[in-house]
JSON list of C-alpha atoms in Angstrom, two decimals:
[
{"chain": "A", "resi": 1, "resn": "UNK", "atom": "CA", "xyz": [4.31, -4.30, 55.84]},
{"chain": "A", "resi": 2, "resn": "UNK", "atom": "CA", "xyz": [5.53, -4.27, 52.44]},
{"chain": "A", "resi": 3, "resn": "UNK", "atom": "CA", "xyz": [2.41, -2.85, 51.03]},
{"chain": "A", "resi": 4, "resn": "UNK", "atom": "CA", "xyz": [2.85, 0.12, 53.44]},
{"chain": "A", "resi": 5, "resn": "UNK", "atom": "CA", "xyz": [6.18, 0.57, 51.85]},
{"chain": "A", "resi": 6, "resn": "UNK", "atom": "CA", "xyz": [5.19, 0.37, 48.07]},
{"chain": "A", "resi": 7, "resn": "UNK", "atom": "CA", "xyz": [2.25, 2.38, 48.40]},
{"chain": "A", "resi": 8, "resn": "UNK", "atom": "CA", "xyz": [4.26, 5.74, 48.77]},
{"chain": "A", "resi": 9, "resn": "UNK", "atom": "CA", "xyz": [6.66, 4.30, 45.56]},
{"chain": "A", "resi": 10, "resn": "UNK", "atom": "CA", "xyz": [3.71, 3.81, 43.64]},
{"chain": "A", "resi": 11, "resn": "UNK", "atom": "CA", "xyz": [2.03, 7.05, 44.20]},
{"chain": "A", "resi": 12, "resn": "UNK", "atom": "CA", "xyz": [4.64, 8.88, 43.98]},
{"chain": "A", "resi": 13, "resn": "UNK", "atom": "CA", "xyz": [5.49, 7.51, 40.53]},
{"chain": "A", "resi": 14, "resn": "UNK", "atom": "CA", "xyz": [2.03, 8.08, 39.45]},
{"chain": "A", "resi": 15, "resn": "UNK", "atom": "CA", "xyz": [1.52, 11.75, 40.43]},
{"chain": "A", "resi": 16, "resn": "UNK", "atom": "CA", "xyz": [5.45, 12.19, 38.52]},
{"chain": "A", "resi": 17, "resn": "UNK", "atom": "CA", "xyz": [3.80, 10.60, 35.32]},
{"chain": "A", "resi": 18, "resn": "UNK", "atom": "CA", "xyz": [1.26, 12.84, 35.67]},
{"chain": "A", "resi": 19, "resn": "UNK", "atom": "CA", "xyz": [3.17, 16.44, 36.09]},
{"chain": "A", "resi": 20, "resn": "UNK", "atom": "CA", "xyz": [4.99, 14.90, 33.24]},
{"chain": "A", "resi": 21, "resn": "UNK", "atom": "CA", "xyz": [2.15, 14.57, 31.16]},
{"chain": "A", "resi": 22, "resn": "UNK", "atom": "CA", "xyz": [0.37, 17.57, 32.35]},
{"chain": "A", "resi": 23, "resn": "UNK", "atom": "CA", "xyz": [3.71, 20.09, 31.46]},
{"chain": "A", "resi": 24, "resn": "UNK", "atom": "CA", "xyz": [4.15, 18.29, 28.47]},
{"chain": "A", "resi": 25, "resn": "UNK", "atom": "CA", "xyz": [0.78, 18.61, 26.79]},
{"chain": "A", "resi": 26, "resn": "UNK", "atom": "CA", "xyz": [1.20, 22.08, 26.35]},
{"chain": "A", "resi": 27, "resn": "UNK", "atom": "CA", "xyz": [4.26, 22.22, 24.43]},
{"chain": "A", "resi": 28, "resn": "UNK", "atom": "CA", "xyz": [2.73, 19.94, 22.19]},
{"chain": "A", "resi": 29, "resn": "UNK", "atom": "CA", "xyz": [-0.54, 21.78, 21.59]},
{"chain": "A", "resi": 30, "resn": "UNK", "atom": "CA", "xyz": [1.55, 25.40, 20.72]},
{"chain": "A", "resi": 31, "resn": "UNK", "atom": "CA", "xyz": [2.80, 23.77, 17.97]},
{"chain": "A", "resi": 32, "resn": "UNK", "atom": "CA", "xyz": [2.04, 26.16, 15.02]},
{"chain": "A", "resi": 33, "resn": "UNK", "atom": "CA", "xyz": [2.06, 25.45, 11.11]},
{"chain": "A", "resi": 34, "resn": "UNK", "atom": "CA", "xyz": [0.76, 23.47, 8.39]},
{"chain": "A", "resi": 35, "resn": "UNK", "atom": "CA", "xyz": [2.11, 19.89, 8.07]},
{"chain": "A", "resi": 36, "resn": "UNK", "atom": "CA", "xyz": [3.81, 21.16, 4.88]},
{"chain": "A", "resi": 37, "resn": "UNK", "atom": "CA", "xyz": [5.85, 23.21, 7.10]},
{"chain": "A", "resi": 38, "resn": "UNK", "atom": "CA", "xyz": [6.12, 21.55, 9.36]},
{"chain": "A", "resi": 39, "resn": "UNK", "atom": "CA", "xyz": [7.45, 18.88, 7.26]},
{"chain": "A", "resi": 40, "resn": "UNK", "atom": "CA", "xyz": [10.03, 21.33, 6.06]},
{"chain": "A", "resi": 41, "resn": "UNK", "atom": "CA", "xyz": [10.76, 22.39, 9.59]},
{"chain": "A", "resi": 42, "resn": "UNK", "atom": "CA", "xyz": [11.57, 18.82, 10.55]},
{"chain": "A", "resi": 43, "resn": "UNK", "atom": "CA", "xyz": [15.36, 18.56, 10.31]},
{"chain": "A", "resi": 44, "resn": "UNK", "atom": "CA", "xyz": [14.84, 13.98, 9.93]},
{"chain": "A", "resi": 45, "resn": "UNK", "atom": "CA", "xyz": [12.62, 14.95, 7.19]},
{"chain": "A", "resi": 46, "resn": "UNK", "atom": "CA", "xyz": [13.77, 16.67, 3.86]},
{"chain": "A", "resi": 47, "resn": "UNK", "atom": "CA", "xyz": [11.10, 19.07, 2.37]},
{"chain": "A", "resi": 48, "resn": "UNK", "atom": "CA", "xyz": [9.73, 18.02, -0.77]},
{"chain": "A", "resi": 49, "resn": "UNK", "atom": "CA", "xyz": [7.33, 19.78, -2.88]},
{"chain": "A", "resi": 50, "resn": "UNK", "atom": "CA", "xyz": [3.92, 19.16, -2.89]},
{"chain": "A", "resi": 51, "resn": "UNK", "atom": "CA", "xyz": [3.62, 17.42, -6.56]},
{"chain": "A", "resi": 52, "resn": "UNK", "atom": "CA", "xyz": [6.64, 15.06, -5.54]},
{"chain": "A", "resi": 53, "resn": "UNK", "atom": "CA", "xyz": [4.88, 14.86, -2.31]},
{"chain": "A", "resi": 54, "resn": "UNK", "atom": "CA", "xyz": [1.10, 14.13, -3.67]},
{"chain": "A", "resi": 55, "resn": "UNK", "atom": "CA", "xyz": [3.11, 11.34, -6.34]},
{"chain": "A", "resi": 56, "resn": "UNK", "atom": "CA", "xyz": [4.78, 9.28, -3.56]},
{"chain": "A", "resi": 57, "resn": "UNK", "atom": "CA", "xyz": [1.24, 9.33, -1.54]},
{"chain": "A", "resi": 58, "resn": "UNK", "atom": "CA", "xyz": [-0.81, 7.94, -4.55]},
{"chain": "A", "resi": 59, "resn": "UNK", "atom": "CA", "xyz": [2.08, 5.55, -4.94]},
{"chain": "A", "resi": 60, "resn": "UNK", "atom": "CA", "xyz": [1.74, 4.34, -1.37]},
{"chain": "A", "resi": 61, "resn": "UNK", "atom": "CA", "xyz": [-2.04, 4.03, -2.33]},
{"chain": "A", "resi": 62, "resn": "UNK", "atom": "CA", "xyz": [-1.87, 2.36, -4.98]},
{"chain": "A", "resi": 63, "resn": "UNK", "atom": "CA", "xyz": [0.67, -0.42, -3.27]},
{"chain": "A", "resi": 64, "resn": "UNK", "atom": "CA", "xyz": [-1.75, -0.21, 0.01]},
{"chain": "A", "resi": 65, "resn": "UNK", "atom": "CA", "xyz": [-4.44, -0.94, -2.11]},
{"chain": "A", "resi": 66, "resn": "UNK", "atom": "CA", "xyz": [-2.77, -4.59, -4.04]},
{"chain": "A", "resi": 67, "resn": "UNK", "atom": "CA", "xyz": [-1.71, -5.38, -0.20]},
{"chain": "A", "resi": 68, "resn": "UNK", "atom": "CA", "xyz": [-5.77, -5.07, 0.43]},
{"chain": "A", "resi": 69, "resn": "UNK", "atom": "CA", "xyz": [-6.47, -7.43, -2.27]},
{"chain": "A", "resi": 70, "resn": "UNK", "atom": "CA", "xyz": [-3.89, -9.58, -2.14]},
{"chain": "A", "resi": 71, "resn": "UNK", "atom": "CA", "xyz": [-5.61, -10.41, 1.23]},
{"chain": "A", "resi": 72, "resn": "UNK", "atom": "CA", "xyz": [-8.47, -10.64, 0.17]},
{"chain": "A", "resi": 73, "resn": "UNK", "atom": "CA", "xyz": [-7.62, -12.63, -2.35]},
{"chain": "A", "resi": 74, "resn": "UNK", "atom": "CA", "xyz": [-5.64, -15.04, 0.08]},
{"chain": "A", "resi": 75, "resn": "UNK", "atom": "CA", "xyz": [-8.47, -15.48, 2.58]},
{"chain": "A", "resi": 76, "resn": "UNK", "atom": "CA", "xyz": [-10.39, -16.43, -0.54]},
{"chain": "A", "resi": 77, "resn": "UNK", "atom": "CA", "xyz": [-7.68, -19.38, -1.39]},
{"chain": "A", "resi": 78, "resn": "UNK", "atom": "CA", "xyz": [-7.69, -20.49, 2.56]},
{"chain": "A", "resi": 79, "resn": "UNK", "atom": "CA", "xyz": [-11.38, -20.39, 2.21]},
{"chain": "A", "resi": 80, "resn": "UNK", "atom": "CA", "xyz": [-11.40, -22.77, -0.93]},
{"chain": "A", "resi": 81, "resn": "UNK", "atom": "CA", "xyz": [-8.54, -24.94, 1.10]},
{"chain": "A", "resi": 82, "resn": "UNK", "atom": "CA", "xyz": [-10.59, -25.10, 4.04]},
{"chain": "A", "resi": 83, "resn": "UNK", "atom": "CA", "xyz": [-13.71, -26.35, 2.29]},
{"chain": "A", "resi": 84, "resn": "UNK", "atom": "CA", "xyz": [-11.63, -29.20, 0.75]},
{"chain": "A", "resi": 85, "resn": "UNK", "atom": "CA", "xyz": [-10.41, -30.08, 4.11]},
{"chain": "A", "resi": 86, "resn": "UNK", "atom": "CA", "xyz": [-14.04, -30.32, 5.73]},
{"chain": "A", "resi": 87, "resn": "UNK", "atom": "CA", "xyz": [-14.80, -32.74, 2.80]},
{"chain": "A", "resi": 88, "resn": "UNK", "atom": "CA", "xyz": [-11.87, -35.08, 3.24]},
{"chain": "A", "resi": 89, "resn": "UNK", "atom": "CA", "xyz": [-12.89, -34.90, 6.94]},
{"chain": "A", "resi": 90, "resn": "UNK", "atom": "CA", "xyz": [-16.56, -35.65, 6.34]},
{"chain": "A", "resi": 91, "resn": "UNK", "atom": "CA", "xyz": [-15.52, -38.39, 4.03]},
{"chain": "A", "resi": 92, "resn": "UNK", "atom": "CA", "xyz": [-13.31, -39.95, 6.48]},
{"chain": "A", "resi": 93, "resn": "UNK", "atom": "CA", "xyz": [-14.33, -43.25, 7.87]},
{"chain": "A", "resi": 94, "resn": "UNK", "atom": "CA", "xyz": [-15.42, -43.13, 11.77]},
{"chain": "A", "resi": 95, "resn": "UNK", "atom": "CA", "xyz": [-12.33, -44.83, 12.85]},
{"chain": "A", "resi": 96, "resn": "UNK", "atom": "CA", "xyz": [-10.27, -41.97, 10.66]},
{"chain": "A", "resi": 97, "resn": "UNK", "atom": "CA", "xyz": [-12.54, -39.01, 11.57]},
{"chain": "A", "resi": 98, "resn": "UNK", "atom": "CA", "xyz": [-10.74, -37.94, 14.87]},
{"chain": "A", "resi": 99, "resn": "UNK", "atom": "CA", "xyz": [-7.30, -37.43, 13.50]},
{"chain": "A", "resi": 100, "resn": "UNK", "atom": "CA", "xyz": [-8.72, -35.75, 10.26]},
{"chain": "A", "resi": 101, "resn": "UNK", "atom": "CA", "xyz": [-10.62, -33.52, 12.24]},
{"chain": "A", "resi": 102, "resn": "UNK", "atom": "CA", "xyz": [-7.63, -32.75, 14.26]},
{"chain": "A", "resi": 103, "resn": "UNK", "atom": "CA", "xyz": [-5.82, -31.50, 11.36]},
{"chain": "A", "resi": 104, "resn": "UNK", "atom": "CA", "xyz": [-8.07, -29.39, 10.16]},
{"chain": "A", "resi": 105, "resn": "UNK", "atom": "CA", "xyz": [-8.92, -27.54, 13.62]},
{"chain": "A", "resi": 106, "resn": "UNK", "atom": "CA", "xyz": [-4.62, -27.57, 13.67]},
{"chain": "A", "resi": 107, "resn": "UNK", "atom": "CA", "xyz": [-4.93, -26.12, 10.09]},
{"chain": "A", "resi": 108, "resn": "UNK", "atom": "CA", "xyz": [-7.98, -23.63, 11.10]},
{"chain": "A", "resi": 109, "resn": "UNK", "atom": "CA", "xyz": [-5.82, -22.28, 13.82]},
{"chain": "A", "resi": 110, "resn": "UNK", "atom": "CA", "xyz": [-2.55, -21.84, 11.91]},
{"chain": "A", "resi": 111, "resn": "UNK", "atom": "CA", "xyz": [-4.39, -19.84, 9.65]},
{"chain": "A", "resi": 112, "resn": "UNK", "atom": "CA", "xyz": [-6.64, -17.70, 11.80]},
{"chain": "A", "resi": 113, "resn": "UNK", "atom": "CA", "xyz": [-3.23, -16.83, 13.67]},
{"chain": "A", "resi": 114, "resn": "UNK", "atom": "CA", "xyz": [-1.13, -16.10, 10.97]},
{"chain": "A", "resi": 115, "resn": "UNK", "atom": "CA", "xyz": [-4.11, -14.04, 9.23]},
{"chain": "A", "resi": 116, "resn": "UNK", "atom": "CA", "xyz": [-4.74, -12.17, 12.49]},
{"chain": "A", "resi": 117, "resn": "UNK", "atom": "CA", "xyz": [-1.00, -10.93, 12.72]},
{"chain": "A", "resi": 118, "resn": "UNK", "atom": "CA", "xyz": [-1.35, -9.61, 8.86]},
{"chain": "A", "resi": 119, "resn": "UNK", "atom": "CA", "xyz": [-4.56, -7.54, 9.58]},
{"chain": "A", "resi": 120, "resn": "UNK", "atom": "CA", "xyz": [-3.08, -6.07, 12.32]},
{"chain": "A", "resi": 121, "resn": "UNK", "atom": "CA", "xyz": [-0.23, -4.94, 10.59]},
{"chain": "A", "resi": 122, "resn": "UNK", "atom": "CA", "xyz": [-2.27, -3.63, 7.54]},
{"chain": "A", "resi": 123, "resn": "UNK", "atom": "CA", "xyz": [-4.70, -2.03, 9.70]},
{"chain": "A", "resi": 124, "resn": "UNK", "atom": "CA", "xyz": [-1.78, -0.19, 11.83]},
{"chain": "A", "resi": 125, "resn": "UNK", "atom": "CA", "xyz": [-0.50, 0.81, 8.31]},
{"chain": "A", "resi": 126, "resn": "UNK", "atom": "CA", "xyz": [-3.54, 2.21, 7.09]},
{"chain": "A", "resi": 127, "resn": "UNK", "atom": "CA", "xyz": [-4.22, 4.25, 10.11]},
{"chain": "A", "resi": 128, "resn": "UNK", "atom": "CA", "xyz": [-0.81, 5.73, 9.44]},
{"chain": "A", "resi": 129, "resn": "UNK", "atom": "CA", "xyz": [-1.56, 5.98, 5.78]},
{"chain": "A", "resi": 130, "resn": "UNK", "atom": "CA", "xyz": [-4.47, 7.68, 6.46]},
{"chain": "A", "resi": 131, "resn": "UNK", "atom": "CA", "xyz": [-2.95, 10.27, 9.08]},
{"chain": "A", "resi": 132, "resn": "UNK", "atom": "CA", "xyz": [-0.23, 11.10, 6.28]},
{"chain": "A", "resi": 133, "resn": "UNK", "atom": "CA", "xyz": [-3.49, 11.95, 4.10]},
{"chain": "A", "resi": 134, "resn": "UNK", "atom": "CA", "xyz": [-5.44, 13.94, 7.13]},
{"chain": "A", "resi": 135, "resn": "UNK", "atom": "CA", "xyz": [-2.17, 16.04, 7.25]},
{"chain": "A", "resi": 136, "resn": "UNK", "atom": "CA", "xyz": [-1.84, 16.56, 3.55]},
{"chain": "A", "resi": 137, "resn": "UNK", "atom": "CA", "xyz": [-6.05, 17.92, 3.47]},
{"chain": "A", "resi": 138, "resn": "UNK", "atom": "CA", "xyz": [-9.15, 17.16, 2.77]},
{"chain": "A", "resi": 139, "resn": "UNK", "atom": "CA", "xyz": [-8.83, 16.38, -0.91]},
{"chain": "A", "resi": 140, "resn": "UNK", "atom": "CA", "xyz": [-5.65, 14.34, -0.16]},
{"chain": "A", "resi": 141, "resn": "UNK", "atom": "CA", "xyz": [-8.01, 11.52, 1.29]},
{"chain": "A", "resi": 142, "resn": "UNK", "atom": "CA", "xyz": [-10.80, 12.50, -1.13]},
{"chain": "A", "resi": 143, "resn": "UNK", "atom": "CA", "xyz": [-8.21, 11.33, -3.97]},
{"chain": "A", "resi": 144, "resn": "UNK", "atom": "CA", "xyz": [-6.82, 7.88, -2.36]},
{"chain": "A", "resi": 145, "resn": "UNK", "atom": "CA", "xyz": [-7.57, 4.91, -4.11]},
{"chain": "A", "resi": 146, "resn": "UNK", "atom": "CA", "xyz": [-8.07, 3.11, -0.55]},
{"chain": "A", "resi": 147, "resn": "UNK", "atom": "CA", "xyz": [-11.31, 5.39, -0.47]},
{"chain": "A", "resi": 148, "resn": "UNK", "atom": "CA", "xyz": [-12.73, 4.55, -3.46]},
{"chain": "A", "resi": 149, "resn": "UNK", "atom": "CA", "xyz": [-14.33, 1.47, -4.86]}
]
């Protein structure tokens, strides 16, 4: 009986989402102008011009770029930590061994968790680093750092 009931909720809340969707689509798709303008046509946003614009972009490269590294060079040092770890555990004597080997997994994981919520963050700011740059053009991207090696 309640299924009966919920079934005419639930539709009915899907086929709203979708005239909701469906009308709004279009007003988004009309939308007319370079980013430029529209940038300028964004009351949140003040205009800038497009040297000040292209300086604070290769800034933001630049700094995305040292976050990249500084990754890098941290998985390197947790790499290096680790290794030392797996030797003190290998070393350990059999009655030992279990509760080394525990603190390394417990180690292992701390890392891999914490590392996994900072690539996610840096990868959700490079996608929007990279939109800002697919709105700016073609040569925008050409001339990030981030792209080159």
């Amino acid at each position: 009986m309640k299924n009966q009931t919920r079934t005419p909720l639930i539709l009915g809340s899907g086929l709203a989402l979708a005239f909701a969707l469906a009308t709004g689509s279009p007003a988004l798709a009309q939308s007319t102008g370079t980013p430029h303008e529209k940038m300028k046509m964004d009351d949140k946003k003040p205009a800038m011009d497009h040297k000040a614009m292209d300086h604070q972009m290769m800034a933001q490269c630049e700094d995305m770029k040292k976050q990249k590294q500084a990754m890098k060079d941290d998985m390197k040092a947790q790499d290096a930590e680790l290794t030392a770890h797996v030797a003190r555990m290998n070393a350990a004597t059999s009655d030992k061994k279990a509760g080394v080997t525990a603190e390394v997994v417990t180690h292992m994981l701390e890392q891999r968790i914490a590392m996994d919520a900072r690539k996610a963050k840096m990868d959700e700011e490079m996608m929007q680093h990279m939109m800002e740059h697919m709105q700016m053009g073609k040569e925008s991207m050409a001339m990030c750092p981030m792209m080159k090696k």
